[in-house]
Coordinates of C-alpha atoms and ligand atoms in Angstrom, one line a residue:
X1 CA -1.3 23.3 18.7
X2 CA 0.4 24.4 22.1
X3 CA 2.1 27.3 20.3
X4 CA 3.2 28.2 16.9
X5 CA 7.0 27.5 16.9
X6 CA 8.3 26.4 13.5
X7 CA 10.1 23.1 13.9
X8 CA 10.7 22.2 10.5
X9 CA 11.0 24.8 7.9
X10 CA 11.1 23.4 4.3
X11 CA 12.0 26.0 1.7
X12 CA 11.6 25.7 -2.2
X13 CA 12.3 22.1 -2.1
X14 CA 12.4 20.4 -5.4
X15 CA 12.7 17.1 -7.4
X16 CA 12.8 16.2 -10.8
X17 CA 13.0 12.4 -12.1
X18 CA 13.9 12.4 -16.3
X19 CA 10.7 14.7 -17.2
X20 CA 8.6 14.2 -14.2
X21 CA 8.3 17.7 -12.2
X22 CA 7.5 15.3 -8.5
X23 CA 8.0 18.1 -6.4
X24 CA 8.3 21.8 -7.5
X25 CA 9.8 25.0 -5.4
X26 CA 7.6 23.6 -2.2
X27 CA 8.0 25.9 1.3
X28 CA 5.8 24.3 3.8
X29 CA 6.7 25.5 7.8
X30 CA 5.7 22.4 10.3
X31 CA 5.0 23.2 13.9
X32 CA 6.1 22.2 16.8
X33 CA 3.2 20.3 18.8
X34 CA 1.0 19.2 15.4
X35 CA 0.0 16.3 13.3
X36 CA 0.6 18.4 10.0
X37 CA -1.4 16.0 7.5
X38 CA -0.4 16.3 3.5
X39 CA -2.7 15.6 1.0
X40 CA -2.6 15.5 -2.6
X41 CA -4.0 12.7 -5.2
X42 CA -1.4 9.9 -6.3
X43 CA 1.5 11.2 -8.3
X44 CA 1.5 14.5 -6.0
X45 CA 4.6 14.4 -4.9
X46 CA 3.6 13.6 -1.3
X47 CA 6.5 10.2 -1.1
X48 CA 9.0 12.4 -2.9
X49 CA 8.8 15.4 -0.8
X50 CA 9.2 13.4 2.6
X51 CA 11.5 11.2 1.2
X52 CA 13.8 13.6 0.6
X53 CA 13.8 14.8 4.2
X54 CA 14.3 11.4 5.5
X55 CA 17.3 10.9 3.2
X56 CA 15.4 8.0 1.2
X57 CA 16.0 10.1 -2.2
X58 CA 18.7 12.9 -2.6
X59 CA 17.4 16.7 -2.3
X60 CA 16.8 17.6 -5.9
X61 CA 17.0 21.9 -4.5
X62 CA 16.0 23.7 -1.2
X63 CA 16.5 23.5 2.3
X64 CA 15.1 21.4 5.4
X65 CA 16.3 23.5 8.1
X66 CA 15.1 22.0 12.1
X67 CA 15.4 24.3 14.6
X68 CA 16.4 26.9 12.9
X69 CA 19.7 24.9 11.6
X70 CA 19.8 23.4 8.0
X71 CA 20.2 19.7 7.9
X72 CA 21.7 17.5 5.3
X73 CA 20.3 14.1 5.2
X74 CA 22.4 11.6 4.1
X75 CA 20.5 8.6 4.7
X76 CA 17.5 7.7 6.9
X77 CA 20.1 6.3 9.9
X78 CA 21.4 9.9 9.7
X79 CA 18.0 11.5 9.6
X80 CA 17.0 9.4 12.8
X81 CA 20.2 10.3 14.2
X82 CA 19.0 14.1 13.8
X83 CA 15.6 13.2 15.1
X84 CA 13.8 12.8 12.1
X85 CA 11.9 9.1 11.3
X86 CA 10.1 7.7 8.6
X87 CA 7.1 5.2 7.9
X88 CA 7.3 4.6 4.6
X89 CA 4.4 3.8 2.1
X90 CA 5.9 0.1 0.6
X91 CA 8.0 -2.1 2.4
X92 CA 10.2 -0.6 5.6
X93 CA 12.1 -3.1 7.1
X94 CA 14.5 -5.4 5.5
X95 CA 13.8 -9.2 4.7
X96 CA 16.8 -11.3 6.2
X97 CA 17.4 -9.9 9.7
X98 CA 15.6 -10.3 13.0
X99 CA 12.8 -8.3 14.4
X100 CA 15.1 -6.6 16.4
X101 CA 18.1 -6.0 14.6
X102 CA 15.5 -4.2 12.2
X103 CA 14.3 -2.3 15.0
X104 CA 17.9 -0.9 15.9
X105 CA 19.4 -1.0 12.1
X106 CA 22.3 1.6 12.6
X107 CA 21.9 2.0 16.2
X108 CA 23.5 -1.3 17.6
X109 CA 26.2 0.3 19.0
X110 CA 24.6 0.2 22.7
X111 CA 24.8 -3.2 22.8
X112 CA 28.2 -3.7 21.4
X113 CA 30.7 -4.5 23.8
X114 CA 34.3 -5.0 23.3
X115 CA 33.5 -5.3 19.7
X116 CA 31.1 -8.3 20.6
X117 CA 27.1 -8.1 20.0
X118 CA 25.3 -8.6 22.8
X119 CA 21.9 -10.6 20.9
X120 CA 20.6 -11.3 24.1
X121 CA 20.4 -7.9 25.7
X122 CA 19.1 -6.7 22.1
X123 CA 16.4 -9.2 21.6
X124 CA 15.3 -8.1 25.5
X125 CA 15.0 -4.7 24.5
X126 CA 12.8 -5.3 21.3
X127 CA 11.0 -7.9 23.1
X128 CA 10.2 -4.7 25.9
X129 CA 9.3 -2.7 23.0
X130 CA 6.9 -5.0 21.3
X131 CA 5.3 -5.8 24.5
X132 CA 5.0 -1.6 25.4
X133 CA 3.2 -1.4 22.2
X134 CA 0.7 -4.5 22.7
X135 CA 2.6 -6.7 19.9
X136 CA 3.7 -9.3 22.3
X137 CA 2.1 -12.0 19.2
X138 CA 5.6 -10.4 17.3
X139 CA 9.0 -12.0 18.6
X140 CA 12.3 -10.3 18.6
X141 CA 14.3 -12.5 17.9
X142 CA 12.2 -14.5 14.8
X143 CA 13.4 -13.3 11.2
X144 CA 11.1 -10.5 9.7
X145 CA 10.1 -12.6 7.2
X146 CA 8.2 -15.0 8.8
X147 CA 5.8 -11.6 9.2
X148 CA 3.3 -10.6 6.9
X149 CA 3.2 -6.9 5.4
X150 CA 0.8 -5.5 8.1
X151 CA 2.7 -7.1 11.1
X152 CA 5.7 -6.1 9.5
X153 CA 4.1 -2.5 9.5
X154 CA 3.5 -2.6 13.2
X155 CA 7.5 -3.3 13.6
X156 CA 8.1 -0.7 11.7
X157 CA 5.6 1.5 13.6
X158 CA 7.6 0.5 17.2
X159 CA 11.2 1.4 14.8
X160 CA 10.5 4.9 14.0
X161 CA 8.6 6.1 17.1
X162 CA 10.5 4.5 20.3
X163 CA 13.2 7.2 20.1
X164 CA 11.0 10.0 20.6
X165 CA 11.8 11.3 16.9
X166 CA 11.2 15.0 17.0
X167 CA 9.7 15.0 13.1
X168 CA 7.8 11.6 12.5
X169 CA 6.4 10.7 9.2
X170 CA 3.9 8.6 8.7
X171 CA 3.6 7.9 5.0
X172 CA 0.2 5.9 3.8
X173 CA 0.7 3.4 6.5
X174 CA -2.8 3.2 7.6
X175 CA -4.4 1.4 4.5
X176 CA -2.0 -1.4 5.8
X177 CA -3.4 -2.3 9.0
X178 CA -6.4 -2.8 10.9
X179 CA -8.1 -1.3 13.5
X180 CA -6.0 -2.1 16.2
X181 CA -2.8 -1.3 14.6
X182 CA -4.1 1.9 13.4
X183 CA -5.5 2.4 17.2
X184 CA -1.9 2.2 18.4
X185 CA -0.2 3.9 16.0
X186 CA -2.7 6.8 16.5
X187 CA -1.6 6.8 20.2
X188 CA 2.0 7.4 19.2
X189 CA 1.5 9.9 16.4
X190 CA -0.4 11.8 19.5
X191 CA 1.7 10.8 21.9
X192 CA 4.5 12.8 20.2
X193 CA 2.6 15.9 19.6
X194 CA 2.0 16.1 23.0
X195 CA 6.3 15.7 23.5
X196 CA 6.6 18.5 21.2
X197 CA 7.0 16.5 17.8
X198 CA 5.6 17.0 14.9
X199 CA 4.0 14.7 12.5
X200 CA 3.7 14.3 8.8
X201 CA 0.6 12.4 8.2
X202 CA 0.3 11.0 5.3
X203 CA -3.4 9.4 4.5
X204 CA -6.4 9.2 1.7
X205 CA -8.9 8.7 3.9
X206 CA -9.8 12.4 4.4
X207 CA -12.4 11.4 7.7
X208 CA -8.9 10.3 9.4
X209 CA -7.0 13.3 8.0
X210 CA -9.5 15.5 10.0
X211 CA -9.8 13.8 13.0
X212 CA -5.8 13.5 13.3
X213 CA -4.4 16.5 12.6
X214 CA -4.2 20.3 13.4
X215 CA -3.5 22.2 9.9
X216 CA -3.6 20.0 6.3
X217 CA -1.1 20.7 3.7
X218 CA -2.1 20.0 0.4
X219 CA 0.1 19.2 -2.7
X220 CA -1.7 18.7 -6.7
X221 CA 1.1 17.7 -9.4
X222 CA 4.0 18.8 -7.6
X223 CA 3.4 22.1 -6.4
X224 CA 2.3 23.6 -3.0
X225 CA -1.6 24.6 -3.5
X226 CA -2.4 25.8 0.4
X227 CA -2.9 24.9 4.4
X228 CA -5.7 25.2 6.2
X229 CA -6.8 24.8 9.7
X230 CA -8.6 20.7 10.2
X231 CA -10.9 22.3 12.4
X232 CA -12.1 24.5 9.5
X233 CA -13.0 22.3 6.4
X234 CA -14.7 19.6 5.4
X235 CA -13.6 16.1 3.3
X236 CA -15.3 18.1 0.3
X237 CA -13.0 21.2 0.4
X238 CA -10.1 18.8 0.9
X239 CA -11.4 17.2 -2.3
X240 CA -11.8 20.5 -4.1
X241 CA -8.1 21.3 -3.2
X242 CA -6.3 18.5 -4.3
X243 CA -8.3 18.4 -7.7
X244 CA -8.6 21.9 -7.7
X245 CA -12.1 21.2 -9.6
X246 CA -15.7 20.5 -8.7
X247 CA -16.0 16.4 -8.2
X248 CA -18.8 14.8 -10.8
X249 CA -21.5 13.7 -9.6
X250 CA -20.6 10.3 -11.1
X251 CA -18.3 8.9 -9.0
X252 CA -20.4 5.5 -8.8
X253 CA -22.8 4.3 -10.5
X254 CA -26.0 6.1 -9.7
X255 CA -28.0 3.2 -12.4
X256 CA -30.5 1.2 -9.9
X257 CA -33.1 -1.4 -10.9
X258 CA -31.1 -3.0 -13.6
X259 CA -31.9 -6.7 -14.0
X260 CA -28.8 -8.8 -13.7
X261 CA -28.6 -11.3 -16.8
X262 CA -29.5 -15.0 -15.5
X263 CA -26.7 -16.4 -17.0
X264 CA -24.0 -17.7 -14.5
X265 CA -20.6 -17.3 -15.1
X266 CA -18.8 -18.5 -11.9
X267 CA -20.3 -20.9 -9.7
X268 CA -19.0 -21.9 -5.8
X269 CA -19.9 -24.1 -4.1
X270 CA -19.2 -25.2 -0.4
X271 CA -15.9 -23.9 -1.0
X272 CA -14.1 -24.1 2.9
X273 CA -9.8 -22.9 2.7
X274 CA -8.9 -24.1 6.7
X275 CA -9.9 -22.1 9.3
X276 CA -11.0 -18.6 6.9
X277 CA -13.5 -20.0 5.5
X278 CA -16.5 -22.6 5.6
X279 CA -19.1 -23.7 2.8
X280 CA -19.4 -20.8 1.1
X281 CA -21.9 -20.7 -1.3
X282 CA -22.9 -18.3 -4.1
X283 CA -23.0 -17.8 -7.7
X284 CA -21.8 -14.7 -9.7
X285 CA -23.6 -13.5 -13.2
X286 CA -23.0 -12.6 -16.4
X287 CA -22.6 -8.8 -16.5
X288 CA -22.5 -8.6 -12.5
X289 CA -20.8 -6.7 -9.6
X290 CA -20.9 -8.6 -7.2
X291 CA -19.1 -7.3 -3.6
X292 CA -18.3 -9.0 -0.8
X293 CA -17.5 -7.2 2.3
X294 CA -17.0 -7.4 6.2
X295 CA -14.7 -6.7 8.6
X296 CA -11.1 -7.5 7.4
X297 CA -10.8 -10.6 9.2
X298 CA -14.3 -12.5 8.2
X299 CA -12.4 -14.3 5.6
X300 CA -13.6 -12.5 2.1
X301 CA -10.3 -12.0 1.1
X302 CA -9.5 -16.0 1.1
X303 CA -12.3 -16.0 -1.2
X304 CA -11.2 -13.9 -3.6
X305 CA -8.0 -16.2 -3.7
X306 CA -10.2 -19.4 -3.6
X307 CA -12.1 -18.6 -7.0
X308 CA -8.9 -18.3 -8.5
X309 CA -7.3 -21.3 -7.7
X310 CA -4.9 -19.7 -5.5
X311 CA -5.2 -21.2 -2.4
X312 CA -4.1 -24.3 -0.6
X313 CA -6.2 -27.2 0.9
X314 CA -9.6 -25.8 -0.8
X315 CA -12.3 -27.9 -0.7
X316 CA -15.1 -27.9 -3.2
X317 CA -16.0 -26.5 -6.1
X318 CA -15.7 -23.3 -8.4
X319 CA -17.2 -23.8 -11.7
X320 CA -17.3 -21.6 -15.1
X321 CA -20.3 -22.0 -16.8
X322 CA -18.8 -24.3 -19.2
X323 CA -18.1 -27.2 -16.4
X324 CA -14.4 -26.3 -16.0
X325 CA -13.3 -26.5 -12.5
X326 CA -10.9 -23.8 -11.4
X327 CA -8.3 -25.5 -9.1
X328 CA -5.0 -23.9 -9.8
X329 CA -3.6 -20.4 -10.8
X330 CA -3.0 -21.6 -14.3
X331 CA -6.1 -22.9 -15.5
X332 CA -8.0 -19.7 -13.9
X333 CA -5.8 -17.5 -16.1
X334 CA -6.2 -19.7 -19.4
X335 CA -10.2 -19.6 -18.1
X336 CA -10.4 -16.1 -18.7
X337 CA -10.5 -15.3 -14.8
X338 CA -8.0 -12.0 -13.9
X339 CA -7.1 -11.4 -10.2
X340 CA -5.8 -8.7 -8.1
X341 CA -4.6 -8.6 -4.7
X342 CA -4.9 -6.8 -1.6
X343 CA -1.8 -7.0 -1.7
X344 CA -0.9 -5.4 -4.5
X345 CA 2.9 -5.2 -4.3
X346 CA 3.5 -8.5 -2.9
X347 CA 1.0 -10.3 -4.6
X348 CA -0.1 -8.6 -7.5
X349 CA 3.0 -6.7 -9.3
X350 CA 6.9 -7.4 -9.8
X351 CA 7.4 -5.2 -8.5
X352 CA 11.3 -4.8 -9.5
X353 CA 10.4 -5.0 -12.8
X354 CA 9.2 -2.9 -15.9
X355 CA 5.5 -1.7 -16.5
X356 CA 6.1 -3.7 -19.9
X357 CA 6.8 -6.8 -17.6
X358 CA 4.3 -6.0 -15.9
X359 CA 1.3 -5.7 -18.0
X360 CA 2.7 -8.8 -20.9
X361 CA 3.3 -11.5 -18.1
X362 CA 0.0 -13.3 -18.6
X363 CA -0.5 -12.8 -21.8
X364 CA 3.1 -13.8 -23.6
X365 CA 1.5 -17.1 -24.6
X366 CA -1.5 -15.7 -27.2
X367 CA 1.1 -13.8 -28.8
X368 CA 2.9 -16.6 -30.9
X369 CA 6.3 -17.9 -31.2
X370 CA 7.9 -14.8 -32.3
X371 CA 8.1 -12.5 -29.2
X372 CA 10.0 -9.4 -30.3
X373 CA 10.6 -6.2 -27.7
X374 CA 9.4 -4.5 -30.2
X375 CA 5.7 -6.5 -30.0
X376 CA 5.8 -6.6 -26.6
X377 CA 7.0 -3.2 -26.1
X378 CA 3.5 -2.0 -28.0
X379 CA 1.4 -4.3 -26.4
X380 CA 2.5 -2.6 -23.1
X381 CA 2.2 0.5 -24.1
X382 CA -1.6 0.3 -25.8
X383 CA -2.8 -1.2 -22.2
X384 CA -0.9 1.4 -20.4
X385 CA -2.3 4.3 -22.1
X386 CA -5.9 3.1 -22.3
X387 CA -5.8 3.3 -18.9
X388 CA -3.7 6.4 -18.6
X389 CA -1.2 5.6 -16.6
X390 CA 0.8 8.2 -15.3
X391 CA 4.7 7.0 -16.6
X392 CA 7.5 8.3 -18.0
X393 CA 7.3 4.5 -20.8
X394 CA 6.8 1.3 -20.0
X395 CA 10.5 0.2 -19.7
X396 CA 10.0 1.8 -16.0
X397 CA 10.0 0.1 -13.0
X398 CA 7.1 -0.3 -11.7
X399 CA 8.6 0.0 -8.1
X400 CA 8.7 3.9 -9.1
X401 CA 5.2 4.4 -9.8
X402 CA 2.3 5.9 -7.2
X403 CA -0.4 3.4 -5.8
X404 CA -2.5 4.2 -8.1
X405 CA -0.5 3.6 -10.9
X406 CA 0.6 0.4 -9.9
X407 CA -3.0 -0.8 -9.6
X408 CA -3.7 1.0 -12.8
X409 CA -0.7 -1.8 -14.7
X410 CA -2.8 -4.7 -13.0
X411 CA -5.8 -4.0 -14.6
X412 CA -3.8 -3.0 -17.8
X413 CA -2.4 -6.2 -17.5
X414 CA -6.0 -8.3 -17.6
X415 CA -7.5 -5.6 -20.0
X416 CA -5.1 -7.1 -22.0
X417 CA -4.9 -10.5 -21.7
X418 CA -9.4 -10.2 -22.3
X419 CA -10.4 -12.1 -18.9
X420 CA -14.2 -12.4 -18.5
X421 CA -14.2 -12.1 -15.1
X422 CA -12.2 -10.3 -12.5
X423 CA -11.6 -11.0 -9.1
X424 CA -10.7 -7.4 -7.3
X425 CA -9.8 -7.5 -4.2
X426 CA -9.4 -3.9 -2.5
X427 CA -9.7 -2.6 -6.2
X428 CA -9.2 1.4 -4.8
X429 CA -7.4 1.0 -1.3
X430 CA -4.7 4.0 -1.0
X431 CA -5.7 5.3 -3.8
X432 CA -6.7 8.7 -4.4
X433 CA -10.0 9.8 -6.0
X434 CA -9.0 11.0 -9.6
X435 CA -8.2 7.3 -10.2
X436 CA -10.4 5.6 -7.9
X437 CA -13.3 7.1 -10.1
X438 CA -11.2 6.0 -13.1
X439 CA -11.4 2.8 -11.8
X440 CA -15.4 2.7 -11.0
X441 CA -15.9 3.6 -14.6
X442 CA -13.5 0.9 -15.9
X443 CA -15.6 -1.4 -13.8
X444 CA -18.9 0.1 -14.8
X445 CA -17.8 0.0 -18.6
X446 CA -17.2 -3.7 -17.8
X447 CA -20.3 -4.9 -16.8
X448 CA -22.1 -3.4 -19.6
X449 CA -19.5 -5.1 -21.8
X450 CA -20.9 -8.2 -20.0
X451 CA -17.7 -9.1 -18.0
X452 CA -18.4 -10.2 -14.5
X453 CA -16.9 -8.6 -11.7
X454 CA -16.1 -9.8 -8.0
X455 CA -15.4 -7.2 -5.8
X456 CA -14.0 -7.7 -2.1
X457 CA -13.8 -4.5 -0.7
X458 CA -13.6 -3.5 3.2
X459 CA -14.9 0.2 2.5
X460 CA -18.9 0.4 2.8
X461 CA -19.6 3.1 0.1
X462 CA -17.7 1.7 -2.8
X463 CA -19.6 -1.8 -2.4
X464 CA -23.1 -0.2 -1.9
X465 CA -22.1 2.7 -4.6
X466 CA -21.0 0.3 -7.1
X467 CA -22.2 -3.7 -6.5
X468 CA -25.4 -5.0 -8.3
X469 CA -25.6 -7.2 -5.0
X470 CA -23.5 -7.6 -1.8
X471 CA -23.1 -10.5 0.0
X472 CA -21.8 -9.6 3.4
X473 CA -19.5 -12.4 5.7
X474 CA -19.3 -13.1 8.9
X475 CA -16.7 -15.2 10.9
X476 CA -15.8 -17.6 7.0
X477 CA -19.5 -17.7 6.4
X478 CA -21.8 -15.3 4.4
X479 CA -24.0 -13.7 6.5
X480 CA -26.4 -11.5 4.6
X481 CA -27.1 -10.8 0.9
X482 CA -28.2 -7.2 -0.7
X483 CA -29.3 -6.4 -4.0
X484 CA -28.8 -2.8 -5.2
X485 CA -30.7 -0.3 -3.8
X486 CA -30.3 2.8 -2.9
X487 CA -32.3 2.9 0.3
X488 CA -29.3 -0.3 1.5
X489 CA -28.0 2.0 4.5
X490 CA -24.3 1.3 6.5
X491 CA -26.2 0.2 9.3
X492 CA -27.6 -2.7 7.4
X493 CA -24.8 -4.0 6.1
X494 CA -22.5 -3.4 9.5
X495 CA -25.2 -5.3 11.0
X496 CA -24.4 -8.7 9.3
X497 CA -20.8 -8.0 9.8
X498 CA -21.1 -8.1 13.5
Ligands
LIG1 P1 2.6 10.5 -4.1 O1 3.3 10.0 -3.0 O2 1.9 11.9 -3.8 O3 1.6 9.6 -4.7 P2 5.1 10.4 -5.5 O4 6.0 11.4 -4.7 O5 5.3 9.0 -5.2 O6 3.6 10.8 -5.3 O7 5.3 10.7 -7.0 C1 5.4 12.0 -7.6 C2 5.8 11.8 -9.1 O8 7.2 11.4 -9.1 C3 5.0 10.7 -9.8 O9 4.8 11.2 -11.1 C4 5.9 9.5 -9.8 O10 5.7 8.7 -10.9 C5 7.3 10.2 -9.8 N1 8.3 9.4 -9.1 C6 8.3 9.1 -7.8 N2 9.4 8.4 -7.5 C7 10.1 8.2 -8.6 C8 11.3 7.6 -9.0 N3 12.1 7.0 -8.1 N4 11.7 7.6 -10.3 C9 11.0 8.2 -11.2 N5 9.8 8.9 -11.0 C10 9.4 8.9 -9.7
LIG2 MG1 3.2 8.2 -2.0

């Protein structure tokens, strides 16, 4: 921080939805010249509170005042108008218009002349944009929707910071992209701090909270809990802040030299999907974790799709241990094989539709002829609540719920429907660590069940914390295989990634 000067002042802001207390009577100043990080586990409040200074949700109480004056944000093309822009945690640009008219939504009126829009002289401007930022791959004038969620990210990322905005939030957008696009957007979220900005960095990976910022903010079941100085904790007080208890010691498994049963319960073979992925090989057991990880490119994730008959132009074999060849969607789900995405809300949920949806879609068929609300209604709700899922009932969208939450309905949903063996790709990513340990003992309880589990997973401690083996890819091949040790160091595995 340059100086101290309050930029934003945010006074008793509050926010109910139906019972839900998201944010309650929160005063938080933000300073001119910081990268003002707020933390809190899912369901926080975090998305509500900036939300409601971007103009995204209405201002349940309180006052936003910037410089000194008291703002009323109608909607986020007013907010940028006062200076103020937004990153949000889902989707952020909308499907149906060009790169560049999503770029300028609500600010076209430069290149309107005599009621005619110039396309051209927009389209040069967005292309000069992109290119500034090194996404010259992205064109202007395509559709958005030929994009895929992290691309779309990065147009998002050039949208909200090419005006200068004097208050930038940046709200969980760094799970969604990879280490160049979080290398650039870095170099804008400092870039404006320098200018004078502030920004409101939203993130669950605590190492990147610390290196980013100047002060942390930090927010546990809707309420304001403290700020501190980065430069004067550690990840582990962070942690002890937003749960506001001691962490267990059991956050993964800490079991080691288990024998994996011998029985196979998924076998691949030479499996190659295009360019991602060549001959893969491996087999996964009875009762297993298996992880697979690398850098996000190496093709693991194609995998993941691949044993569940998901993608196109596959090419050999993935086998249950009763001969039946998984080579479509349907038959994998009928097979007892449950899948979630990295993707969770493109891929994975409705995500316009209920948590009851949501959690009965596979599973309509086993329930007979008769489907009343009623039976479906209860089935929901007994997944839902074994896994504690933080809702108001299931007839709520699912669109409304935290990360964690949503992930917490996928695996409801395949608790449910009984699948043998899941296929989890990204199983924790942006989600906070109440859950995320929820989640390693859901797994853990699994196994011993006898379930098989294949987990893709790009972060190094969850696959060596929690996999009975790892096998490591490289470039659509595996490179290197691990069993469960606890001597298995980073080094190792980054080794066979590289
Ligand atoms: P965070 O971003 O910290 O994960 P959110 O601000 O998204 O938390 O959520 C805070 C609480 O408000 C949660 O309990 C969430 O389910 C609830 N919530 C958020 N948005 C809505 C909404 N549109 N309707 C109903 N409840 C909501
Ligand atoms: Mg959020």
């Amino acid at each position: 921080m340059a100086d101290n000067k309050v930029l934003l002042r945010a006074t008793d802001i509050d926010k109910q939805f139906g019972i839900t207390h998201a944010v309650d009577h929160v005063s938080i100043d933000f300073y001119s010249h910081e990268i003002h990080a707020l933390i809190g586990e899912n369901g926080s409040g975090k998305s509500t509170f900036t939300n409601m200074l971007t103009g995204i949700y209405t201002l349940g109480g309180g006052t936003f005042a910037l410089e000194d004056k008291t703002i009323f944000v109608k909607n986020q093309v007013s907010a940028n108008r006062l200076g103020i822009a937004i990153i949000v945690q889902e989707m952020g640009t909308l499907s149906g218009l060009t790169v560049a008219e999503n770029i300028f939504l609500g600010e076209e009126d430069p290149f309107i002349h005599n009621g005619v829009k110039n396309t051209a002289a927009m389209n040069k401007k967005a292309q000069d944009l992109l290119d500034s930022y090194g996404f010259s791959r992205i064109r202007a004038n395509a559709i958005i929707d030929t994009y895929n969620f992290e691309d779309r990210k990065l147009v998002e990322i050039v949208k909200s910071t090419y005006f200068d905005p004097k208050v930038l939030v940046v709200d969980e957008t760094t799970t969604a992209l990879n280490h160049s696009g979080r290398v650039e957007l870095f170099k804008h979220m400092r870039r404006l701090r320098d200018l004078g900005s502030c920004v409101i960095f939203i993130s669950h990976d605590l190492d990147e909270v610390l290196e980013m910022s100047d002060r942390v903010s930090v927010l546990r079941d809707g309420e304001y809990i403290d700020t501190v100085n980065a430069k004067d904790v550690t990840t582990d007080d962070l942690k002890k802040l937003m749960v506001g208890r001691e962490l267990g010691e059991h956050y993964y498994r800490t079991d080691y030299g288990e024998k994996i049963p011998e029985e196979v319960a998924l076998k691949v073979e030479n499996v190659s999907v295009g360019n991602e992925i060549h001959n893969v090989s491996f087999e996964l057991h009875k009762g297993e974790i298996l992880g697979i990880g690398g850098l996000s490119e190496c093709g693991m994730h194609e995998v993941g799709k691949a044993c569940f008959g998901a993608s196109f132009d596959r090419t050999g074999s993935v086998t249950l241990a009763d001969g039946t060849q998984i080579n479509d969607i349907n038959t994998a789900i009928n097979h007892s094989i449950a899948y979630a995405s990295k993707d969770r809300d493109n891929e994975s949920l409705l995500i316009n539709d209920s948590i009851m949806d949501n959690i009965t879609l596979p599973s309509m068929r086993d329930m007979g002829k008769v489907l009343s609300i009623k039976k479906l209604h209860a089935f929901a709700d007994k997944f839902a609540k074994e896994m504690s899922t933080k809702m108001v009932n299931v007839d709520q969208f699912v669109s409304e719920l935290s990360g964690g939450n949503k992930q917490k309905v996928v695996l409801a949903r395949w608790i449910g429907k009984g699948s043998d063996i899941l296929i989890l790709d990204s199983p924790t990513r942006g989600i906070d660590i109440k859950v995320k340990a929820d989640i390693y003992a859901l797994m853990d309880k699994m196994r011993k069940e006898g379930k098989s589990i294949l987990m893709i997973s790009e972060e190094l401690p969850e696959l060596m914390g929690m996999s009975d083996r790892i096998l490591i890819m490289k470039e659509g091949e595996i490179s290197g295989e691990f069993l469960r040790d606890p001597s298995i160091t980073d080094t190792a595995l980054i080794e066979k990634m590289i």
